[in-house]
Tab-separated table of C-alpha atoms in Angstrom:
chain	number	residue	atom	x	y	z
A	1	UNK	CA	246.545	83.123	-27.407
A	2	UNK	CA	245.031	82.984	-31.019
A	3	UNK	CA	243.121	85.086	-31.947
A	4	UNK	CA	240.012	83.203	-33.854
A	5	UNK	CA	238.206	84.924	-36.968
A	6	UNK	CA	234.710	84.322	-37.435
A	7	UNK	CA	232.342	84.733	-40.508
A	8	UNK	CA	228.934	85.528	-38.556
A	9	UNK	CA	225.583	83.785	-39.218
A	10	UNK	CA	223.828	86.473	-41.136
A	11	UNK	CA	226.681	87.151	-43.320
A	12	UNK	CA	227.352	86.037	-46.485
A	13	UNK	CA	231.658	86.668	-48.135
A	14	UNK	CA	232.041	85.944	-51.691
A	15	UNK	CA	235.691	85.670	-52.110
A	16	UNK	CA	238.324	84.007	-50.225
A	17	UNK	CA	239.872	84.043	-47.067
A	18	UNK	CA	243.412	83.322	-46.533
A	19	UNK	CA	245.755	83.861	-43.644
A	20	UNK	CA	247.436	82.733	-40.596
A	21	UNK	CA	244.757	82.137	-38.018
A	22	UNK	CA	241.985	79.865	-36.749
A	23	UNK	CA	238.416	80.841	-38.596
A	24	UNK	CA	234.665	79.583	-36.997
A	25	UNK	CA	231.893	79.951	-40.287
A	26	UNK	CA	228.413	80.288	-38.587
A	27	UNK	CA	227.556	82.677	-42.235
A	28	UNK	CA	227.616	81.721	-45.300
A	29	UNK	CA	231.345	81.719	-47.495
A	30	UNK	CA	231.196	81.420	-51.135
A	31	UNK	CA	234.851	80.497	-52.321
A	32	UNK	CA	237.746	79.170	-50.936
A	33	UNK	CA	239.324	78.894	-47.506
A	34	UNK	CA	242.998	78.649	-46.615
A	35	UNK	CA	244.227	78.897	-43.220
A	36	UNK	CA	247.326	77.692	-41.208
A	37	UNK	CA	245.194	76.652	-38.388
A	38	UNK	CA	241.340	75.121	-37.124
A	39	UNK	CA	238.568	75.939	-39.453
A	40	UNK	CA	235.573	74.981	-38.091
A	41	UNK	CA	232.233	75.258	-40.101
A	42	UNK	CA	229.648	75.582	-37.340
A	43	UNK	CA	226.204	73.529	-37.860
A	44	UNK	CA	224.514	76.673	-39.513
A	45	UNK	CA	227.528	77.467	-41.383
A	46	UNK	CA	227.357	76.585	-45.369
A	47	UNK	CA	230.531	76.774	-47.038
A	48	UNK	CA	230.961	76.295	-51.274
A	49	UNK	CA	234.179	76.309	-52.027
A	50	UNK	CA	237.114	73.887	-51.289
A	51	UNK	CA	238.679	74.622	-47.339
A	52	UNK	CA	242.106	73.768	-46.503
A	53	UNK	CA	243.116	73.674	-42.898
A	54	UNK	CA	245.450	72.227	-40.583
A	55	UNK	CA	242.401	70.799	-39.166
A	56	UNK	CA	239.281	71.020	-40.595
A	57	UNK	CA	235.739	70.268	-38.747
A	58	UNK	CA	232.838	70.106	-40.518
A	59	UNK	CA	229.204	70.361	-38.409
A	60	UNK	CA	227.708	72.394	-41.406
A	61	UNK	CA	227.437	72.427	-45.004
A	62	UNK	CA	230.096	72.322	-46.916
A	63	UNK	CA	230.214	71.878	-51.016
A	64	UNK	CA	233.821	71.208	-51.910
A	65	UNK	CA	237.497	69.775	-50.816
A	66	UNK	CA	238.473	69.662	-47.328
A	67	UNK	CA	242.062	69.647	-47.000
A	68	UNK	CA	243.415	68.835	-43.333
A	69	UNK	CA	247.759	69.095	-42.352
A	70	UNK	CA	246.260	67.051	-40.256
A	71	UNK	CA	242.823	66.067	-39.108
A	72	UNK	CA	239.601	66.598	-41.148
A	73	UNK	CA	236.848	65.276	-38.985
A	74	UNK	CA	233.347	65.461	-40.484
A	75	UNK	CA	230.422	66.085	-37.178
A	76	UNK	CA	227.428	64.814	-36.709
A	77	UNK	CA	224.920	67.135	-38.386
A	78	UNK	CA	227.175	67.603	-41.116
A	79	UNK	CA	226.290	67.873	-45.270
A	80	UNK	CA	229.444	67.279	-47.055
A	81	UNK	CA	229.293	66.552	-51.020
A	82	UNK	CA	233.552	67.288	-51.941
A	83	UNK	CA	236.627	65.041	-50.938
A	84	UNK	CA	238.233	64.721	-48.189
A	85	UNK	CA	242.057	64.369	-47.786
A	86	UNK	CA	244.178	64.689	-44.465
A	87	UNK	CA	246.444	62.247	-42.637
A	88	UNK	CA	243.828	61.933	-40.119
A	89	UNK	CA	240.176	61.315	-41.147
A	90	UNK	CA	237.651	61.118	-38.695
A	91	UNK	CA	233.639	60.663	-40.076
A	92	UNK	CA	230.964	60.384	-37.047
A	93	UNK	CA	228.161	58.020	-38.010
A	94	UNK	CA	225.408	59.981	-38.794
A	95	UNK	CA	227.523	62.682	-40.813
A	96	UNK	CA	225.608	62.996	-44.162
A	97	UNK	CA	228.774	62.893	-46.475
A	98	UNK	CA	228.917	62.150	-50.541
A	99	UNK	CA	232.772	62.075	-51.920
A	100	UNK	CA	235.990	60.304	-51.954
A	101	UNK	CA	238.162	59.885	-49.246
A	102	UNK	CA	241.524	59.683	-49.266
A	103	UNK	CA	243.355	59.100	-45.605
A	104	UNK	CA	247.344	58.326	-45.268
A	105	UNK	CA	248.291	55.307	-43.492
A	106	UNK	CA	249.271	54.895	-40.126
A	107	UNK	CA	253.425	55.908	-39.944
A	108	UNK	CA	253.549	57.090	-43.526
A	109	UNK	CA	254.941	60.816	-43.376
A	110	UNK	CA	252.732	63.678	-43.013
A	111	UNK	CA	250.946	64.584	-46.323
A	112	UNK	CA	252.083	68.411	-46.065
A	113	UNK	CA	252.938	69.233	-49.228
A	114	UNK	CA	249.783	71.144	-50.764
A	115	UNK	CA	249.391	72.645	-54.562
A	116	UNK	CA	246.622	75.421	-54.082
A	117	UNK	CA	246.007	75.517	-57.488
A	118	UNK	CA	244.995	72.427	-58.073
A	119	UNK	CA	243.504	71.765	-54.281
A	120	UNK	CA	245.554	69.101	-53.518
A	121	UNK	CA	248.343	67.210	-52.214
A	122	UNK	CA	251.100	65.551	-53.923
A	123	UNK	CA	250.474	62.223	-54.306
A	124	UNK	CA	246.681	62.486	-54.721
A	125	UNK	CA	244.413	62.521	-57.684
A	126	UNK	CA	244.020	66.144	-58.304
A	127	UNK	CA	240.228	66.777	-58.692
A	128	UNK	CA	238.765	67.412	-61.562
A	129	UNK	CA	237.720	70.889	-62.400
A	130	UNK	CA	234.764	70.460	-64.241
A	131	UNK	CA	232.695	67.773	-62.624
A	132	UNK	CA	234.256	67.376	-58.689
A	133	UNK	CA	231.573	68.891	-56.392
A	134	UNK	CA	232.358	71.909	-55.039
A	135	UNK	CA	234.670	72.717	-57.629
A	136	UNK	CA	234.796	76.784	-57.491
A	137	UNK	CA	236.681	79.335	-59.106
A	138	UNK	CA	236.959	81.701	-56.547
A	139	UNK	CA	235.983	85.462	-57.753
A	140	UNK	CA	239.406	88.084	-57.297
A	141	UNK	CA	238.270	91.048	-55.921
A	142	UNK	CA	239.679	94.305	-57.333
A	143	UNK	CA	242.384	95.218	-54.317
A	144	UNK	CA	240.378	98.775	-54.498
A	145	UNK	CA	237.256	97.646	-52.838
A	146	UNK	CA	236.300	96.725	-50.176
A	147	UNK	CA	239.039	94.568	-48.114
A	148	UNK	CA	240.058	93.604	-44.742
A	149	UNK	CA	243.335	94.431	-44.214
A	150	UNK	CA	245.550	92.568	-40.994
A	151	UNK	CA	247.079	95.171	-38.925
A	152	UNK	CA	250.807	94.504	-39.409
A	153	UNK	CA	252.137	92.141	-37.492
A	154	UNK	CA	249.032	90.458	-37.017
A	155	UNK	CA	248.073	86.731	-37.342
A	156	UNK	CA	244.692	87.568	-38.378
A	157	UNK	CA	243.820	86.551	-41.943
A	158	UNK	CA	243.300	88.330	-45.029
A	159	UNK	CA	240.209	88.601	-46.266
A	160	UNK	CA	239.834	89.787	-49.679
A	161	UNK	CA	235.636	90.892	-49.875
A	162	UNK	CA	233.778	91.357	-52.486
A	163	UNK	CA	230.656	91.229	-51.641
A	164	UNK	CA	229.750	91.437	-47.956
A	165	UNK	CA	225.995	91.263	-46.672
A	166	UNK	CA	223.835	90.272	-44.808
A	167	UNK	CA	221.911	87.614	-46.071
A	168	UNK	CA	218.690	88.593	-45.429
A	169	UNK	CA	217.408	92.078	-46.010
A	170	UNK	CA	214.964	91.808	-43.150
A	171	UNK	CA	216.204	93.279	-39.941
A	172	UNK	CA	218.726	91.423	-38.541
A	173	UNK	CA	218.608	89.984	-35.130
A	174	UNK	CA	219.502	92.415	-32.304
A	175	UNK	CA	221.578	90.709	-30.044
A	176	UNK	CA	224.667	88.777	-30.897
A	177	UNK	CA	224.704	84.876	-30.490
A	178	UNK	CA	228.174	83.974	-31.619
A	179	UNK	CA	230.703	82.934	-29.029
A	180	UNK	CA	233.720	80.660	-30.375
A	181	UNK	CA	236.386	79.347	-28.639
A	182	UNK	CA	240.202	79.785	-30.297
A	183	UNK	CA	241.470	76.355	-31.217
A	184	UNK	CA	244.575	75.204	-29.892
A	185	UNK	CA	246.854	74.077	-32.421
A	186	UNK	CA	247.187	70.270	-31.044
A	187	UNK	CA	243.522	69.497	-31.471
A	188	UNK	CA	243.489	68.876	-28.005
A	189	UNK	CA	241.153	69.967	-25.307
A	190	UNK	CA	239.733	72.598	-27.315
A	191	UNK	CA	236.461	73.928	-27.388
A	192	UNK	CA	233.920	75.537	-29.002
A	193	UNK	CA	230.753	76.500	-27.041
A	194	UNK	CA	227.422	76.250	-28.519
A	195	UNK	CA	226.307	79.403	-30.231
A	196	UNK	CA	222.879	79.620	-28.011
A	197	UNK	CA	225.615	81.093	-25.099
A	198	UNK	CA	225.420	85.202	-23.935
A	199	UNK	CA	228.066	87.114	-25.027
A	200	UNK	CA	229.202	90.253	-23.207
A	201	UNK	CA	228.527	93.225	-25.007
A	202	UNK	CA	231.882	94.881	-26.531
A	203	UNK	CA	232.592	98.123	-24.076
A	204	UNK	CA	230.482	101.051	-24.943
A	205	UNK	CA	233.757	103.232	-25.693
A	206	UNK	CA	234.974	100.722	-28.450
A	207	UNK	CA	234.619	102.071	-31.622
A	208	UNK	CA	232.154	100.312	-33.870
A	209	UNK	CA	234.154	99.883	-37.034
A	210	UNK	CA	237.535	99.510	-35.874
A	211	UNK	CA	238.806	97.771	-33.242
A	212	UNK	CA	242.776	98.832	-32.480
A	213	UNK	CA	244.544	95.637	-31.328
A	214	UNK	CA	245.813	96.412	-27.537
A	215	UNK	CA	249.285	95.346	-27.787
A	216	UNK	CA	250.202	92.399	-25.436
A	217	UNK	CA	246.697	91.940	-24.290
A	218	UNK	CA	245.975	89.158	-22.300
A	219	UNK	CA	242.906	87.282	-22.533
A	220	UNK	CA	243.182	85.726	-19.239
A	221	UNK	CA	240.358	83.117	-18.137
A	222	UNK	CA	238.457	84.961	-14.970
A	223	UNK	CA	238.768	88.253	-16.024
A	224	UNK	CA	236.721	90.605	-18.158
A	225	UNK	CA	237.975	89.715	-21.942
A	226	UNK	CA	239.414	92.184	-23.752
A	227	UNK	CA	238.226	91.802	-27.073
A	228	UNK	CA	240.761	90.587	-29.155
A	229	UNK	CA	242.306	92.534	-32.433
A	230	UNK	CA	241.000	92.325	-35.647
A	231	UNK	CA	240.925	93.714	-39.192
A	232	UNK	CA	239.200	96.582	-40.028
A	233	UNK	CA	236.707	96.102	-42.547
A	234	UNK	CA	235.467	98.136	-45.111
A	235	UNK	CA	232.041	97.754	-47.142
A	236	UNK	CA	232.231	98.306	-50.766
A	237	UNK	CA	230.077	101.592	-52.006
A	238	UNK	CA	227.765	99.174	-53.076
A	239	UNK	CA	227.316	97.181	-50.498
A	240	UNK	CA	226.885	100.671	-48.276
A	241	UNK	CA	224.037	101.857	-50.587
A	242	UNK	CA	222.480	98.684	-50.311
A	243	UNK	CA	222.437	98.420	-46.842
A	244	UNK	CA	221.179	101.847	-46.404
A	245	UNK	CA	218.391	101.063	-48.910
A	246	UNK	CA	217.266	98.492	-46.856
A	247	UNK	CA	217.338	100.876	-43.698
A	248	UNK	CA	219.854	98.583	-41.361
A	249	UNK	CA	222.322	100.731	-39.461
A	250	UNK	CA	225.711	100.067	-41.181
A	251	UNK	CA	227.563	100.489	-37.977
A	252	UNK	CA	225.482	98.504	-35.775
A	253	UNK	CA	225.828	95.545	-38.118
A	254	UNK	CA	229.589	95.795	-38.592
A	255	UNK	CA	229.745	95.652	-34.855
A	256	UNK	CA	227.877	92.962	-34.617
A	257	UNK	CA	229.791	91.441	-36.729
A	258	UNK	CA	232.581	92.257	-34.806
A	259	UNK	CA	232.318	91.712	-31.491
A	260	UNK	CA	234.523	88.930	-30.239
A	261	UNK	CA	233.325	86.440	-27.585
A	262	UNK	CA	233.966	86.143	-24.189
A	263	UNK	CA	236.592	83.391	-23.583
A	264	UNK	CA	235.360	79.578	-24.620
A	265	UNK	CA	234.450	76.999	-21.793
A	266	UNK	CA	235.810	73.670	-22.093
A	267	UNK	CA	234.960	70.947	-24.692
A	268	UNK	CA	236.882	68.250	-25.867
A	269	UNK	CA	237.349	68.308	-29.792
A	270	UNK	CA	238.658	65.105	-29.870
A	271	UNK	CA	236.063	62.508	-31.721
A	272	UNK	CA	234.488	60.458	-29.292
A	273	UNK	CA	234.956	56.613	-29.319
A	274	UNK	CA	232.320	55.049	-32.418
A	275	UNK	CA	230.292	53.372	-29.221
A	276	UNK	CA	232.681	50.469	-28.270
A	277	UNK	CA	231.645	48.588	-24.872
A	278	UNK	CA	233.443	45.613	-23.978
A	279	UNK	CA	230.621	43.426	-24.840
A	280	UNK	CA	229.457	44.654	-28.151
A	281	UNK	CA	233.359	45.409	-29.596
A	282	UNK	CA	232.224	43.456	-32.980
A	283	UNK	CA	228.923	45.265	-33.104
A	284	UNK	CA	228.367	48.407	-31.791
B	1	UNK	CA	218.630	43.739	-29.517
B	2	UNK	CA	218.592	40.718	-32.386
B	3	UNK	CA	218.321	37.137	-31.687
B	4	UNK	CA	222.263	35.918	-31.266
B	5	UNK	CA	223.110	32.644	-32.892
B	6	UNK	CA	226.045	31.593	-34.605
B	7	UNK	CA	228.190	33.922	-36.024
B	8	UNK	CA	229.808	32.482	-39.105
B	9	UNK	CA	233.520	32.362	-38.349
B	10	UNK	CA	236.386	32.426	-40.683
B	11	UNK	CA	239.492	31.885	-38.377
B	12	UNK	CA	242.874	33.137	-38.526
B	13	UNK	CA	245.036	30.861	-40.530
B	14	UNK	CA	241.848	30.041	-42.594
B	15	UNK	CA	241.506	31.307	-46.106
B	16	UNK	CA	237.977	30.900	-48.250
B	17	UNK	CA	237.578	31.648	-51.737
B	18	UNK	CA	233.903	31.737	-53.400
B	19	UNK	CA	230.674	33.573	-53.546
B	20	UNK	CA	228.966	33.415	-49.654
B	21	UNK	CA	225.578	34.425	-49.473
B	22	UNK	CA	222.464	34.013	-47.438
B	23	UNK	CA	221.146	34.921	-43.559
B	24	UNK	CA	223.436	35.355	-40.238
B	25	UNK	CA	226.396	37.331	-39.377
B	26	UNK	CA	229.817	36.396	-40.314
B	27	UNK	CA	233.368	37.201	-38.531
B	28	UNK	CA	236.403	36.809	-40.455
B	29	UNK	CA	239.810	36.769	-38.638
B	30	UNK	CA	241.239	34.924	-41.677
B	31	UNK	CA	241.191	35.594	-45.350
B	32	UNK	CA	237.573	35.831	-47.498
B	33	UNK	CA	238.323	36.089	-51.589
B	34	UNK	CA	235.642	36.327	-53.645
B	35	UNK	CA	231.934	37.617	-52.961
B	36	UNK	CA	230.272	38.130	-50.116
B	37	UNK	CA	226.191	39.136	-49.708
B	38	UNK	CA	224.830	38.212	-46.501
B	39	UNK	CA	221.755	40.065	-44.470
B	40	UNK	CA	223.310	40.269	-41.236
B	41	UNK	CA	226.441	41.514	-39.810
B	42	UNK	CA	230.112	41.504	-41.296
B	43	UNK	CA	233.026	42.017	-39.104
B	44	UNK	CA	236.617	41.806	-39.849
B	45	UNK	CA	238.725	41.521	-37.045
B	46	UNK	CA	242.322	43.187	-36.622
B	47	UNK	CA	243.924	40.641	-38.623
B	48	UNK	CA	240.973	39.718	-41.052
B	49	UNK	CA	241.522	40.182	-44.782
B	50	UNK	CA	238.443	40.523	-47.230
B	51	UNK	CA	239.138	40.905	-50.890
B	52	UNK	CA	235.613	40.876	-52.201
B	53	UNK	CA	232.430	43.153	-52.841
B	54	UNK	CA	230.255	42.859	-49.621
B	55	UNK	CA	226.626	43.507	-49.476
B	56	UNK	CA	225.400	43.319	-45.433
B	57	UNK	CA	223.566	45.045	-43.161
B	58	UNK	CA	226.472	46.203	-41.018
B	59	UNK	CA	230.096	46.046	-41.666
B	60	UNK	CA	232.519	46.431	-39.104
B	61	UNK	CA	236.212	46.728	-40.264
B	62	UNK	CA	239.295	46.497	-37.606
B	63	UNK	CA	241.344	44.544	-40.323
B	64	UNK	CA	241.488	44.915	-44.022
B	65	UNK	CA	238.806	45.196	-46.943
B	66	UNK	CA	239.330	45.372	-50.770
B	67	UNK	CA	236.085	46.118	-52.095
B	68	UNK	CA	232.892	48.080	-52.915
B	69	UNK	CA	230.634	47.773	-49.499
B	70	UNK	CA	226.916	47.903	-49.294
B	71	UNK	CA	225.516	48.448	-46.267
B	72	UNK	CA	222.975	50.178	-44.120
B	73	UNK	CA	225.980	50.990	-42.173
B	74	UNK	CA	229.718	50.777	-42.298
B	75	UNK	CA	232.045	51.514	-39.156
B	76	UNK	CA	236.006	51.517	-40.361
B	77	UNK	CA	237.195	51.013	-36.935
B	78	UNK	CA	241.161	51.899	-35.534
B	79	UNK	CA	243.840	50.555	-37.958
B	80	UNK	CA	241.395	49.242	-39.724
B	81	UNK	CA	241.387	49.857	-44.086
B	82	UNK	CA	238.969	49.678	-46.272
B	83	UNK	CA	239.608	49.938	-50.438
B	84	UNK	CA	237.035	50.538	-52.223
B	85	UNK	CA	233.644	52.469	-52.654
B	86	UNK	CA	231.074	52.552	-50.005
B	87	UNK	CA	227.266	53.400	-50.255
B	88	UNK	CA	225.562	53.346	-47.442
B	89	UNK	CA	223.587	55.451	-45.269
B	90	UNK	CA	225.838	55.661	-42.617
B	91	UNK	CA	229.377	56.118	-42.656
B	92	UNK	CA	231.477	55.926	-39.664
B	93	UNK	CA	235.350	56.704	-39.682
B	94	UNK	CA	237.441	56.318	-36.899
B	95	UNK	CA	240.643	57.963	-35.818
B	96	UNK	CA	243.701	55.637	-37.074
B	97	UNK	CA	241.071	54.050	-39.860
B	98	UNK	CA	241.699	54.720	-43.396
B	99	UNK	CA	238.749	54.690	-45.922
B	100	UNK	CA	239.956	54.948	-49.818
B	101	UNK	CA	237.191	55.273	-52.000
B	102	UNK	CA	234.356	57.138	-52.779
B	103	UNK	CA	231.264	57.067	-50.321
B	104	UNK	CA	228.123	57.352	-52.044
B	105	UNK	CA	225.015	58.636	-49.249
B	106	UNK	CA	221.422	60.338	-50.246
B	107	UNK	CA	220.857	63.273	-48.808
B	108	UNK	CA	220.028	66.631	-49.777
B	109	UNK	CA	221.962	69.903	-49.824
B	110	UNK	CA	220.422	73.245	-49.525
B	111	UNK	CA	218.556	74.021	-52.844
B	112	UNK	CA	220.997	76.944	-53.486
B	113	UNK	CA	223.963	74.703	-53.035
B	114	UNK	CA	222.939	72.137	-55.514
């Protein structure tokens, strides 16, 4: 199964992520987002920076490019100033959505050839850098500090941090709301459950910081889920001072930011019909 | 729902050039050039061509547009294309519909965002 990353509401990553793997954004992600699978930026999710997916969903805010291999669908909900560019477009009326589209025609090949320094694909206007919304040059951070580094042979992304905290310095909310469902590749019959569902607590023996990935671990539907591996993260010195000046527990929030969800239930992710009934096919 | 009459029709085979304006809704199957501003409905069916800038109330698209639409709403309906830029308040893009242009919306991001 994939394993899905997830930038947690109350969390705010300056930098960019990168990697093989599926990512949910219910935080907040300042720069850019490349990843060779479903990024989907969950309706309290803000992203600025451009995103480039193999299918992108937007149900949040998102200032910049979305890229899509193949599908960028914008949700109801969403707020969307950037371009959009993908094979497959898909915009639900009611989407709130400022920006140039750009959608291949039916049987031309797939657009897969990407530049990602200039954010786009051959054969499209490359944005311009100084006035396209969204437009961000995405801060390096020094390889020193604070990182999250895939266990080898991993799928999970990189993530180079440079800043990472919470967003408000007000005690953060005890339990953890975040449950997101891995994405299968074909867009199909994939899910995402609505973040409002419980979550099992991780088991108490876990460590809090570092979760070791259980080799061949099966996250089989009906059973208790074994959380699934992921990076270890590690704050910066500043970002540790400053959490400990605002008196949060360091541990407890990594954890929460770490626990993985229990297993998704179904939803389709394919974009319902636009409201099409035999007798209003003109109209509706 | 609205009081139906008669839908302007443009039919397949048909091909109008000029400026159309004024009240109703209008269907083109066949070929509009020129300029269209109606307050009412616009659809253009699967094998409809429109090569002009449209100013409705809705505009439906299964077939082909060339233009900058105005509209309180625009639906861009499977296979059909629309050229041009849209502003409207609400944008609807189907699977298998291609939109090129830029869509123009008010709305407001997040102050921090802007």
């Amino acid at each position: 199964m994939r394993k899905t990353s997830v930038i947690p509401s109350g969390v705010t990553l300056v930098g960019d992520i990168e990697g093989d793997a599926d990512l949910v954004v219910y935080g907040r992600v300042e720069g850019p987002i490349h990843v060779d699978g479903t990024l989907v930026i969950e309706a309290e999710g803000v992203v600025r920076g451009h995103v480039h997916a193999r299918t992108v969903v937007v149900r949040g805010v998102l200032k910049g490019n979305a890229f899509g291999d193949e599908v960028v669908r914008v949700d109801e909900g969403a707020r969307l100033v950037g371009e959009l560019t993908a094979p497959r477009v898909q915009v639900v009326p009611g989407a709130q959505f400022r920006g140039q589209i750009h959608v291949a025609q039916v049987g031309e090949p797939r657009l897969t050839t990407y530049d990602p320094r200039l954010h786009t694909f051959s054969g499209w206007p490359a944005p311009d850098a100084g006035t396209t919304p969204g437009t961000l040059v995405a801060p390096r951070a020094p390889t020193s500090s604070g990182a999250v580094v895939a266990p080898a042979g991993l799928d999970a992304p990189t993530v180079r941090t440079r800043v990472v905290a919470p967003v408000a310095p007000v005690a953060p909310e005890p339990e953890v709301t975040h449950v997101v469902a891995p994405f299968a590749p074909s867009a199909e019959a994939t899910q995402i459950v609505a973040p409002e569902a419980e979550v099992a607590t991780p088991p108490p023996a876990e460590p809090t910081r570092i979760v070791e990935p259980s080799p061949g671990s099966a996250m089989s539907p009906g059973t208790t889920p074994a959380p699934p591996p992921f990076a270890e993260i590690t704050l910066s010195e500043a970002v540790s001072d400053a959490i400990a000046a605002d008196g949060m527990d360091e541990d407890a929030t990594l954890s929460e930011a770490m626990t993985y969800p229990p297993p998704p239930e179904k939803l389709p992710l394919r974009m319902p019909r636009l409201g099409r009934t035999p007798g209003s096919r003109r109209w509706s | 729902m609205t009081t139906e009459r008669a839908a302007g029709y443009i039919g397949p085979g048909l091909v109008v050039h000029g400026r159309l304006s004024g009240e109703g809704d209008l269907i083109v199957d066949g070929g509009f050039e020129g300029e269209l501003s109606i307050e009412g409905r616009v659809a253009v069916g699967p094998a409809g061509r429109l090569k002009a800038p449209v100013t409705a109330r809705l505009v439906t698209v299964e077939g082909r547009v060339d233009g900058d639409v105005t509209a309180a709403e625009v639906v861009v309906r499977e296979g059909g294309r629309l050229h041009g830029d849209v502003r409207a308040s609400s944008v609807g893009l189907e699977d298998g519909g291609a939109l090129h242009g830029t869509v123009t919306m008010d709305f407001d991001l997040p102050a921090d965002l802007d």
